[in-house]
Short mmCIF file of C-alpha atoms in Angstrom, two decimals:
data_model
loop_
_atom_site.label_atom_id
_atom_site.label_comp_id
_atom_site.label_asym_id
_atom_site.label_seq_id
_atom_site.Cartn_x
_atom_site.Cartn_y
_atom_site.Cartn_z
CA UNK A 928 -21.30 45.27 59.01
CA UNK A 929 -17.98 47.35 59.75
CA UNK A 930 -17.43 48.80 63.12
CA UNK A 931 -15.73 51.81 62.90
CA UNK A 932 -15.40 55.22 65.07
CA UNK A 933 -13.33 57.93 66.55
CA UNK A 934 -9.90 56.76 68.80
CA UNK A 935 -11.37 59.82 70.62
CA UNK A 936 -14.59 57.49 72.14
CA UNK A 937 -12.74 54.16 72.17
CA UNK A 938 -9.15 53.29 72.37
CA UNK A 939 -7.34 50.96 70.22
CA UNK A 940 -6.67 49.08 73.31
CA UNK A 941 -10.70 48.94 74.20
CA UNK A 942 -11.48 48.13 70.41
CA UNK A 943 -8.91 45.13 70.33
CA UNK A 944 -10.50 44.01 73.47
CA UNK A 945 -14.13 43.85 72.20
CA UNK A 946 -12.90 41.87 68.88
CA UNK A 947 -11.61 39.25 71.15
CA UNK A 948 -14.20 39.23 73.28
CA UNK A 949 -16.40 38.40 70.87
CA UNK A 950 -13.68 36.34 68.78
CA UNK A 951 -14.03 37.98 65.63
CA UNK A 952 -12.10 37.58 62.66
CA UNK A 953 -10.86 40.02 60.32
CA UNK A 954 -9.40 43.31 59.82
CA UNK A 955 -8.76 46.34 61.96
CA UNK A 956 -7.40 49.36 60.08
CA UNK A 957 -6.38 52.42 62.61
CA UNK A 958 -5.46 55.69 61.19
CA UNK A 959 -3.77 58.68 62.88
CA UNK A 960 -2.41 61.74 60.80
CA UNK A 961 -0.19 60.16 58.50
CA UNK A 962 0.23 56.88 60.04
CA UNK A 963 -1.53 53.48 59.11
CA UNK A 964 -1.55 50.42 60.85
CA UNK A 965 -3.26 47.20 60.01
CA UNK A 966 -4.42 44.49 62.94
CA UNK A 967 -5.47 41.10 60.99
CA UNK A 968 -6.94 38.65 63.66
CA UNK A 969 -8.70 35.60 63.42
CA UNK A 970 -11.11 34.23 65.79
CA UNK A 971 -9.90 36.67 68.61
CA UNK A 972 -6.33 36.41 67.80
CA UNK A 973 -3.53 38.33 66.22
CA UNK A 974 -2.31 36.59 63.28
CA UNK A 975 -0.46 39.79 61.60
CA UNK A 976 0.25 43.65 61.41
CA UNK A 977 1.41 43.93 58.18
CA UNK A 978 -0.68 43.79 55.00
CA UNK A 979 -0.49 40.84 52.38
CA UNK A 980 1.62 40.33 49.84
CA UNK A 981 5.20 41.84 49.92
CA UNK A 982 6.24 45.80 49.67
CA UNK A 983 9.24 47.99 50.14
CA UNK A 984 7.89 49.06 53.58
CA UNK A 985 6.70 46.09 54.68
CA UNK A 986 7.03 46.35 58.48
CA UNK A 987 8.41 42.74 58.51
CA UNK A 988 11.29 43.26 56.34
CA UNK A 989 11.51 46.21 58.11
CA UNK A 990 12.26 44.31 61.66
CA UNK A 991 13.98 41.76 59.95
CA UNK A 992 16.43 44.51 58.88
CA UNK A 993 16.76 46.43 62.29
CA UNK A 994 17.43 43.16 63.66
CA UNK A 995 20.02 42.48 61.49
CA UNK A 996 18.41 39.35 60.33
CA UNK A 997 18.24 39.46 57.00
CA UNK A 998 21.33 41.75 54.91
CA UNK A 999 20.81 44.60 52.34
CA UNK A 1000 22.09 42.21 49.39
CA UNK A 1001 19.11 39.24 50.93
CA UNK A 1002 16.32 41.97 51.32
CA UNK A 1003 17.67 42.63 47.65
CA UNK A 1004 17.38 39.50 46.59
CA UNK A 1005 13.49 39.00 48.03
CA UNK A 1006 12.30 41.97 46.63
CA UNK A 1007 13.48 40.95 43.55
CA UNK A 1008 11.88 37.22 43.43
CA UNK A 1009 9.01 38.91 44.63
CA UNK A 1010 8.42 41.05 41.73
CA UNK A 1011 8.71 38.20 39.08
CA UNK A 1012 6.65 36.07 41.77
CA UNK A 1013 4.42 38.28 42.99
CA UNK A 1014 4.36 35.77 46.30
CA UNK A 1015 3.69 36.80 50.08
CA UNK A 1016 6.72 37.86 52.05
CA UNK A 1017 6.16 35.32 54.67
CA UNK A 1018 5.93 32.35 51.96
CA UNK A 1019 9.35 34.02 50.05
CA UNK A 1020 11.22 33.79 53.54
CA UNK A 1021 10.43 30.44 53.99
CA UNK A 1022 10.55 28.76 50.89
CA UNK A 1023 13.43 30.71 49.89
CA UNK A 1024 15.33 29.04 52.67
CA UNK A 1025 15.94 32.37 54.41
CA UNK A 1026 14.10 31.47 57.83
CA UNK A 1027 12.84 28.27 58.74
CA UNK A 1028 8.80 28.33 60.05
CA UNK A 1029 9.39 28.35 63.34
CA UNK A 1030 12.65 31.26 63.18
CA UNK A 1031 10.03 33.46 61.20
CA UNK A 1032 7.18 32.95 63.67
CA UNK A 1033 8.90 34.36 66.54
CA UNK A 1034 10.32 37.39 64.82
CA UNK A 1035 6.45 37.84 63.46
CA UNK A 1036 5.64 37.61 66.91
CA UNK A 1037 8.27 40.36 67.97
CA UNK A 1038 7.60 42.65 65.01
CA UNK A 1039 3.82 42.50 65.83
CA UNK A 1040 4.36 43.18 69.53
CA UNK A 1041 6.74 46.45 68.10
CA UNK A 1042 3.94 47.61 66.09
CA UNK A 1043 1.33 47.32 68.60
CA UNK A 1044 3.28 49.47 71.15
CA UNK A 1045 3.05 52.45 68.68
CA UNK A 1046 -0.32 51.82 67.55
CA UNK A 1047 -1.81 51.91 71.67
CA UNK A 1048 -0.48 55.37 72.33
CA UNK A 1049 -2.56 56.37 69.24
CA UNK A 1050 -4.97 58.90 71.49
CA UNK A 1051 -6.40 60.11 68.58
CA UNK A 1052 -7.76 59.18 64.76
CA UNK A 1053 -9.80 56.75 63.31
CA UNK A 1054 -10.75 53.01 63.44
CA UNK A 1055 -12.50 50.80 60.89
CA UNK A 1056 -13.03 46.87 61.20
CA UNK A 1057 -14.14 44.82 58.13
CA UNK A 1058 -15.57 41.53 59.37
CA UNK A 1059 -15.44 40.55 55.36
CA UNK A 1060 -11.46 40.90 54.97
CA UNK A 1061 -9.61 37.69 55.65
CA UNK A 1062 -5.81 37.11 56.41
CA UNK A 1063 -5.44 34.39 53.20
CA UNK A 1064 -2.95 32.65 54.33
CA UNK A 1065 -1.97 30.20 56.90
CA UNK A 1066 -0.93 32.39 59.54
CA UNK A 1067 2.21 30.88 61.15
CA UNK A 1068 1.11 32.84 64.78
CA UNK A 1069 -2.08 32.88 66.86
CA UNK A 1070 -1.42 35.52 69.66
CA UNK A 1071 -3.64 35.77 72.53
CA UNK A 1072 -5.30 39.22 72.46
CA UNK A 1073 -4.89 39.54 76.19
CA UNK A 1074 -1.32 38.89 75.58
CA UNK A 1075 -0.34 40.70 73.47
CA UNK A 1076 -2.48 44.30 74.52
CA UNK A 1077 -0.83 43.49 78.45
CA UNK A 1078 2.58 43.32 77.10
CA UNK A 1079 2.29 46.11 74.89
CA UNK A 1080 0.98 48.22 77.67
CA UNK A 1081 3.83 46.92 79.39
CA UNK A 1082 6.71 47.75 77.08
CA UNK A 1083 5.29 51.61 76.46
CA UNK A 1084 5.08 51.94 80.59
CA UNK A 1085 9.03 50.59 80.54
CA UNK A 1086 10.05 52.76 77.29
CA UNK A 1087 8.86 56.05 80.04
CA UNK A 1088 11.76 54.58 82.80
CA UNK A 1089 14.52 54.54 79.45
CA UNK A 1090 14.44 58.12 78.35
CA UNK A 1091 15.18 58.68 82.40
CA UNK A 1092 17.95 56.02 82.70
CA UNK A 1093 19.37 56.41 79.24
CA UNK A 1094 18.78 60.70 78.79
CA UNK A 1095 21.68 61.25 77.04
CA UNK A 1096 22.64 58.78 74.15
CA UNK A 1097 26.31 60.00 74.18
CA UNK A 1098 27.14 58.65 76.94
CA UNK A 1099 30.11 55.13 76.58
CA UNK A 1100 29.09 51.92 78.05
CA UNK A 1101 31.75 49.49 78.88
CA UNK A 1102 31.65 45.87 80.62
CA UNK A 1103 32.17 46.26 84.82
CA UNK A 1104 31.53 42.86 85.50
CA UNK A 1105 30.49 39.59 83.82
CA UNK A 1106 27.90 37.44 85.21
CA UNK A 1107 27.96 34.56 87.59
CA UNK A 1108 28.73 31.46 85.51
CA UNK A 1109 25.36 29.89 87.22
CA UNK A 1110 23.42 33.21 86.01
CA UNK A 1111 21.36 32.43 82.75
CA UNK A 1112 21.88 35.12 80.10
CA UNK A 1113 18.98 36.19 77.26
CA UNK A 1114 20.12 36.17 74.25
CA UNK A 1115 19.92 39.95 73.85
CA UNK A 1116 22.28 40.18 76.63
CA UNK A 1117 24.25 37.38 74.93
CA UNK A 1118 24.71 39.83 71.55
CA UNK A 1119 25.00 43.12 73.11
CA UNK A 1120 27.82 41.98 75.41
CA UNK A 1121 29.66 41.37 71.90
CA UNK A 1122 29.43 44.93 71.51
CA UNK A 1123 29.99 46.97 74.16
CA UNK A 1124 33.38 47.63 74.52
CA UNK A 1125 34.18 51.28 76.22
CA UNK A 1126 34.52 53.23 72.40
CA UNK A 1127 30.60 53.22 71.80
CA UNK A 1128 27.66 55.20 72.94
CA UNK A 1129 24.36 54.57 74.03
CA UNK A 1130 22.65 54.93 71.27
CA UNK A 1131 24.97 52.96 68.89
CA UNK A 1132 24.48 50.11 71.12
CA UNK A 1133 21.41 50.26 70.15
CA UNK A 1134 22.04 51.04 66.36
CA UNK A 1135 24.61 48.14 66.32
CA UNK A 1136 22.72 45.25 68.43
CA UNK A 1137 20.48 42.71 66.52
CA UNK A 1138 17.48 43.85 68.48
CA UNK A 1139 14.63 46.16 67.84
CA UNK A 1140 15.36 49.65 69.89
CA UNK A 1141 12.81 48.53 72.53
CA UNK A 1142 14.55 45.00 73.29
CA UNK A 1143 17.90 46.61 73.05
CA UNK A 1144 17.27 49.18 75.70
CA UNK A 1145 15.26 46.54 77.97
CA UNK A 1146 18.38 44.64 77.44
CA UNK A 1147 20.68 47.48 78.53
CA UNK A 1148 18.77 48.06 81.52
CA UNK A 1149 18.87 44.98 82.92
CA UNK A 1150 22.56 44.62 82.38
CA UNK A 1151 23.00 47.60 84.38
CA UNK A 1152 20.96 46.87 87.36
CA UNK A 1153 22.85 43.47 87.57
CA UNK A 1154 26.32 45.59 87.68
CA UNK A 1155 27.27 43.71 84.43
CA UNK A 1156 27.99 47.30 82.29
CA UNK A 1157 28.17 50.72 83.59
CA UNK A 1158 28.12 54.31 82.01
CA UNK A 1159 32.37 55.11 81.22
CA UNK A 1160 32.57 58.39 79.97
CA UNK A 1161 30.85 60.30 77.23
CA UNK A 1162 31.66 61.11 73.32
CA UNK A 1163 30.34 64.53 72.17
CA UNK A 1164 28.70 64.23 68.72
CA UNK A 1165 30.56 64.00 65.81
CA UNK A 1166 33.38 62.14 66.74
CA UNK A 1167 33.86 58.71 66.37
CA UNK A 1168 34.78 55.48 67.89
CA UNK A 1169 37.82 54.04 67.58
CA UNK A 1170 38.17 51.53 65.30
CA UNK A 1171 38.58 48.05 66.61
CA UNK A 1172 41.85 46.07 65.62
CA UNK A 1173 39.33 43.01 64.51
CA UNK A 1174 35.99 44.04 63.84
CA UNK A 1175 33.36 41.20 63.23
CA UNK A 1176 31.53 41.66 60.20
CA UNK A 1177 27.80 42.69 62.70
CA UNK A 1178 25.11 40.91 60.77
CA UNK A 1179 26.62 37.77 60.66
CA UNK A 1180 27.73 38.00 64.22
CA UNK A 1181 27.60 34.31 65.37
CA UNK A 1182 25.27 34.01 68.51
CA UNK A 1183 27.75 32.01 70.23
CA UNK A 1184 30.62 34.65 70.86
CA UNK A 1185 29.13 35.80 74.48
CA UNK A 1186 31.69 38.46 74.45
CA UNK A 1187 34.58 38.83 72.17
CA UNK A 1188 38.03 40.38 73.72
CA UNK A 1189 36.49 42.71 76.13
CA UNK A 1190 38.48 45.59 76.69
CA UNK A 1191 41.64 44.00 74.72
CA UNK A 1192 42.23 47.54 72.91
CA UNK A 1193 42.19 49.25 75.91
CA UNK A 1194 44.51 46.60 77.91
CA UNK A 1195 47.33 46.79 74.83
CA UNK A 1196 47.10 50.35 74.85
CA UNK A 1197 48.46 50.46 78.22
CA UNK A 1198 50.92 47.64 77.54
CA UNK A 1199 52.44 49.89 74.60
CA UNK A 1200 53.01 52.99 76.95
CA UNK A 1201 54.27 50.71 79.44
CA UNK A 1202 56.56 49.02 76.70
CA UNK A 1203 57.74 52.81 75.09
CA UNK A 1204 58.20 53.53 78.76
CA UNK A 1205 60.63 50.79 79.74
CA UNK A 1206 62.72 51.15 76.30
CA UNK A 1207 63.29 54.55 76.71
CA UNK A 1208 64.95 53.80 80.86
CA UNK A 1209 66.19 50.72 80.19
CA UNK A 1210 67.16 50.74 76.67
CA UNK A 1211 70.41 47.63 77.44
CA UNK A 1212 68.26 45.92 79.62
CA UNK A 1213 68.59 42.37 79.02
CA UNK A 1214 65.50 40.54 77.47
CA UNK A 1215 62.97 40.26 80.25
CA UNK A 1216 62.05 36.76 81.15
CA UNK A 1217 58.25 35.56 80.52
CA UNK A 1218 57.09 36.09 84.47
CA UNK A 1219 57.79 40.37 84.04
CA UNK A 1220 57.58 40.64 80.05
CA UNK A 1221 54.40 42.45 80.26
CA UNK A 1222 53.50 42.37 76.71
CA UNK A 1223 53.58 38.39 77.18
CA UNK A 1224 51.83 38.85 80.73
CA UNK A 1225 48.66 40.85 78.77
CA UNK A 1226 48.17 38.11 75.85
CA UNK A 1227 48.03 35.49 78.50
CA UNK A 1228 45.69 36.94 80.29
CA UNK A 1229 43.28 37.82 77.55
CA UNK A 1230 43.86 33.85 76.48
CA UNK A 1231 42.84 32.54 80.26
CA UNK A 1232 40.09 35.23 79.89
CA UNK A 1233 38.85 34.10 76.31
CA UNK A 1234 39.47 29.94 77.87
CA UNK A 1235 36.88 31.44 80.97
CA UNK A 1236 34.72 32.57 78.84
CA UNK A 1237 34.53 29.86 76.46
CA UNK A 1238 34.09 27.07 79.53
CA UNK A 1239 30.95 29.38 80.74
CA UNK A 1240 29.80 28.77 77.24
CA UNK A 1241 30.20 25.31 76.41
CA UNK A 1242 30.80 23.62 79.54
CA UNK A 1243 34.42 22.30 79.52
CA UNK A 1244 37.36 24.16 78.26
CA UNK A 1245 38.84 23.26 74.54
CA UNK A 1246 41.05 20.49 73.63
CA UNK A 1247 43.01 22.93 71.70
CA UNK A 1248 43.95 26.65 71.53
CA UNK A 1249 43.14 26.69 67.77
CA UNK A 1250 39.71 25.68 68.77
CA UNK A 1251 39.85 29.16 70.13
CA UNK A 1252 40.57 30.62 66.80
CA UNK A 1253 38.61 28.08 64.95
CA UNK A 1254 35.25 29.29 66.98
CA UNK A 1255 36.14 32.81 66.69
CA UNK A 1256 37.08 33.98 70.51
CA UNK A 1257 40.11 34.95 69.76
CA UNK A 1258 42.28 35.57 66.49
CA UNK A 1259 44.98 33.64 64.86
CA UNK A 1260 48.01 36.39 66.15
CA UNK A 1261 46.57 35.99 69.86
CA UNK A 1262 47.62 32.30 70.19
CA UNK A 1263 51.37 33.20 69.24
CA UNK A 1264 53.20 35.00 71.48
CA UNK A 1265 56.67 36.32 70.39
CA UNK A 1266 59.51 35.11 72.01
CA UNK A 1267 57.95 32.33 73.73
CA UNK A 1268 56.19 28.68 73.10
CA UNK A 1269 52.82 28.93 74.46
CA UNK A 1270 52.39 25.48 76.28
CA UNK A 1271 48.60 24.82 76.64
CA UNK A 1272 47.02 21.31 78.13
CA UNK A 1273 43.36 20.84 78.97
CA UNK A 1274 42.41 17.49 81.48
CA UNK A 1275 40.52 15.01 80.14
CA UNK A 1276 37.32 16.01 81.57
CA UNK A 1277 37.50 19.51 80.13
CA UNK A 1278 37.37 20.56 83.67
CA UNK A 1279 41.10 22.53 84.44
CA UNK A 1280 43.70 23.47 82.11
CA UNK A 1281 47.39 24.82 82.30
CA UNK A 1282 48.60 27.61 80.17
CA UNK A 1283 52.14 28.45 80.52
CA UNK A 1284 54.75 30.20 78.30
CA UNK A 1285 58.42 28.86 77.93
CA UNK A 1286 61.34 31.27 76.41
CA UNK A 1287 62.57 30.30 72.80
CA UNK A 1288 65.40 33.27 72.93
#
């Protein structure tokens, strides 16, 4: 027999509680105005929020999209096996080579904990729970009900301190301060440190990280109580950033660039006023020498600052600069520096390095 009710008399919270209670397995459908939601559980435990079978609004492709895990032209592509197939989404992704099991379980497991934050503030509407339908596949999670209801509660108690910290989305965020090399780093923090660079807002951050917008705001705000980023500024709608000189393609970011030539553009904007500057008082100056050639003196010090960055990485510092360019921390043009032979040596340990410069003119 199906249990179903008012959210008026019993929460969606209290309901989910009762099913696992009693470990029942099934479906919960929860309605409220135009919204539906769909909890699948099995023996007591969430298995999925999304119905069977594969659709244009599939809240899974959805997340997988936000997230930047899948691109327009592979969401294309599954849709369209799907409609000569007619198999489940979860079966396309992993067949089709697009996730591996255990990749697609733990963005299941994030895209049901999104859903269920929207679905407990539901104070109103109806429930229905049909003991009869089945999840038909093998589910690829089994999430405690306890969990998953705590941590939901959780998230919607944290999203109430964000719209305080974060109240106006114009607002720039640039790096202050990067972490201790002993301090462990999420991987949220990892890819939104690629990002943040002094010419974007708040809420591109958001738009532009690989997260959903709760995990990239939890992200945010733990960045800024560790001093890592801090508010710089604010852009009033309408206008937009300035283009970087070497934007990465964002959702094929590779989850190894911790943080890719922080506040460069800002750095070699100073070094050309400086540079205009000094031509225009000292236009039969002599060629300065590599110590005060400032130009040279700023792509040094983004190099030992990319070489920093890559050590706290992977542990030792590169044999090679062109490992630099060949992982994608810096480019090709930052290696050469005009004017002068860039002398680079790394020990054998990987421990120190020397970087000088030496005149060829």
């Amino acid at each position: 027999m199906a249990l179903q009710g008012n959210l008026r008399d019993f929460s969606a919270t209290e309901i989910l509680q009762l099913i696992a209670s009693q470990k029942k397995s099934g479906c919960l459908a929860l309605e409220w105005n135009t919204e539906r939601a769909f909890i699948w559980v099995h023996e007591g435990r969430v298995v999925s929020t999304r119905q069977p079978g594969h659709s244009k609004d599939d809240p899974l492709l959805a997340f997988l999209r936000t997230t930047k895990r899948l691109s327009d032209e592979q969401i294309r592509g599954v849709l369209g096996i799907q409609r000569e197939s007619n198999r489940d989404l979860e079966d396309l992704l992993v067949n089709g080579r697009y996730l591996d099991a255990e990749e697609l379980a733990s963005f299941i497991e994030r895209q049901i904990l999104d859903d269920l934050m929207r679905i407990v503030r539901w104070d109103s509407g109806t429930y229905r729970f049909d003991p009869n339908s089945r999840w038909p596949h093998s589910p690829l999670v089994l999430l405690s009900m306890e969990g998953v209801v705590i941590e939901a509660a959780r998230r919607v108690d944290e999203q109430k301190q964000f719209v305080t910290v974060f109240r106006d989305p114009y607002q720039l965020l640039s790096v202050r301060d990067l972490p201790d090399p002993d301090e462990p780093l999420s991987d949220e923090e990892r890819d939104i440190f690629g990002i943040i660079d002094g010419q974007h807002t708040v809420a591109e951050v958001v738009e532009l990280a690989p997260l959903s917008e709760y995990e990239a705001y939890e992200a945010l705000q733990r960045m800024l109580e560790a001093r890592w980023i801090e508010f710089d500024g604010r852009r009033d709608p309408g206008l937009k950033a300035e283009a970087p000189r070497d934007e990465v393609a964002k959702p094929q970011r590779p989850r190894n660039l911790l943080v890719r030539e922080l506040a460069i553009a800002a750095a070699l904007a100073a070094v050309v006023v400086v540079l205009r500057f000094l031509s225009t008082v000292a236009p039969l100056q002599a060629r300065p020498t590599a110590q005060h050639d400032v130009f040279a003196a700023a792509q040094v010090r983004d190099l030992r600052y990319a070489l920093d960055l890559y050590h706290r990485e992977q542990g030792t510092y590169p044999r090679t600069l062109q490992t630099l360019v060949e992982d994608r921390w810096v480019g090709a043009d930052q290696v050469r520096i005009a004017g002068y032979e860039v002398l680079y040596r790394a020990e054998p340990t990987g421990t120190r390095y020397t970087l000088d410069l030496r005149a060829t003119r």
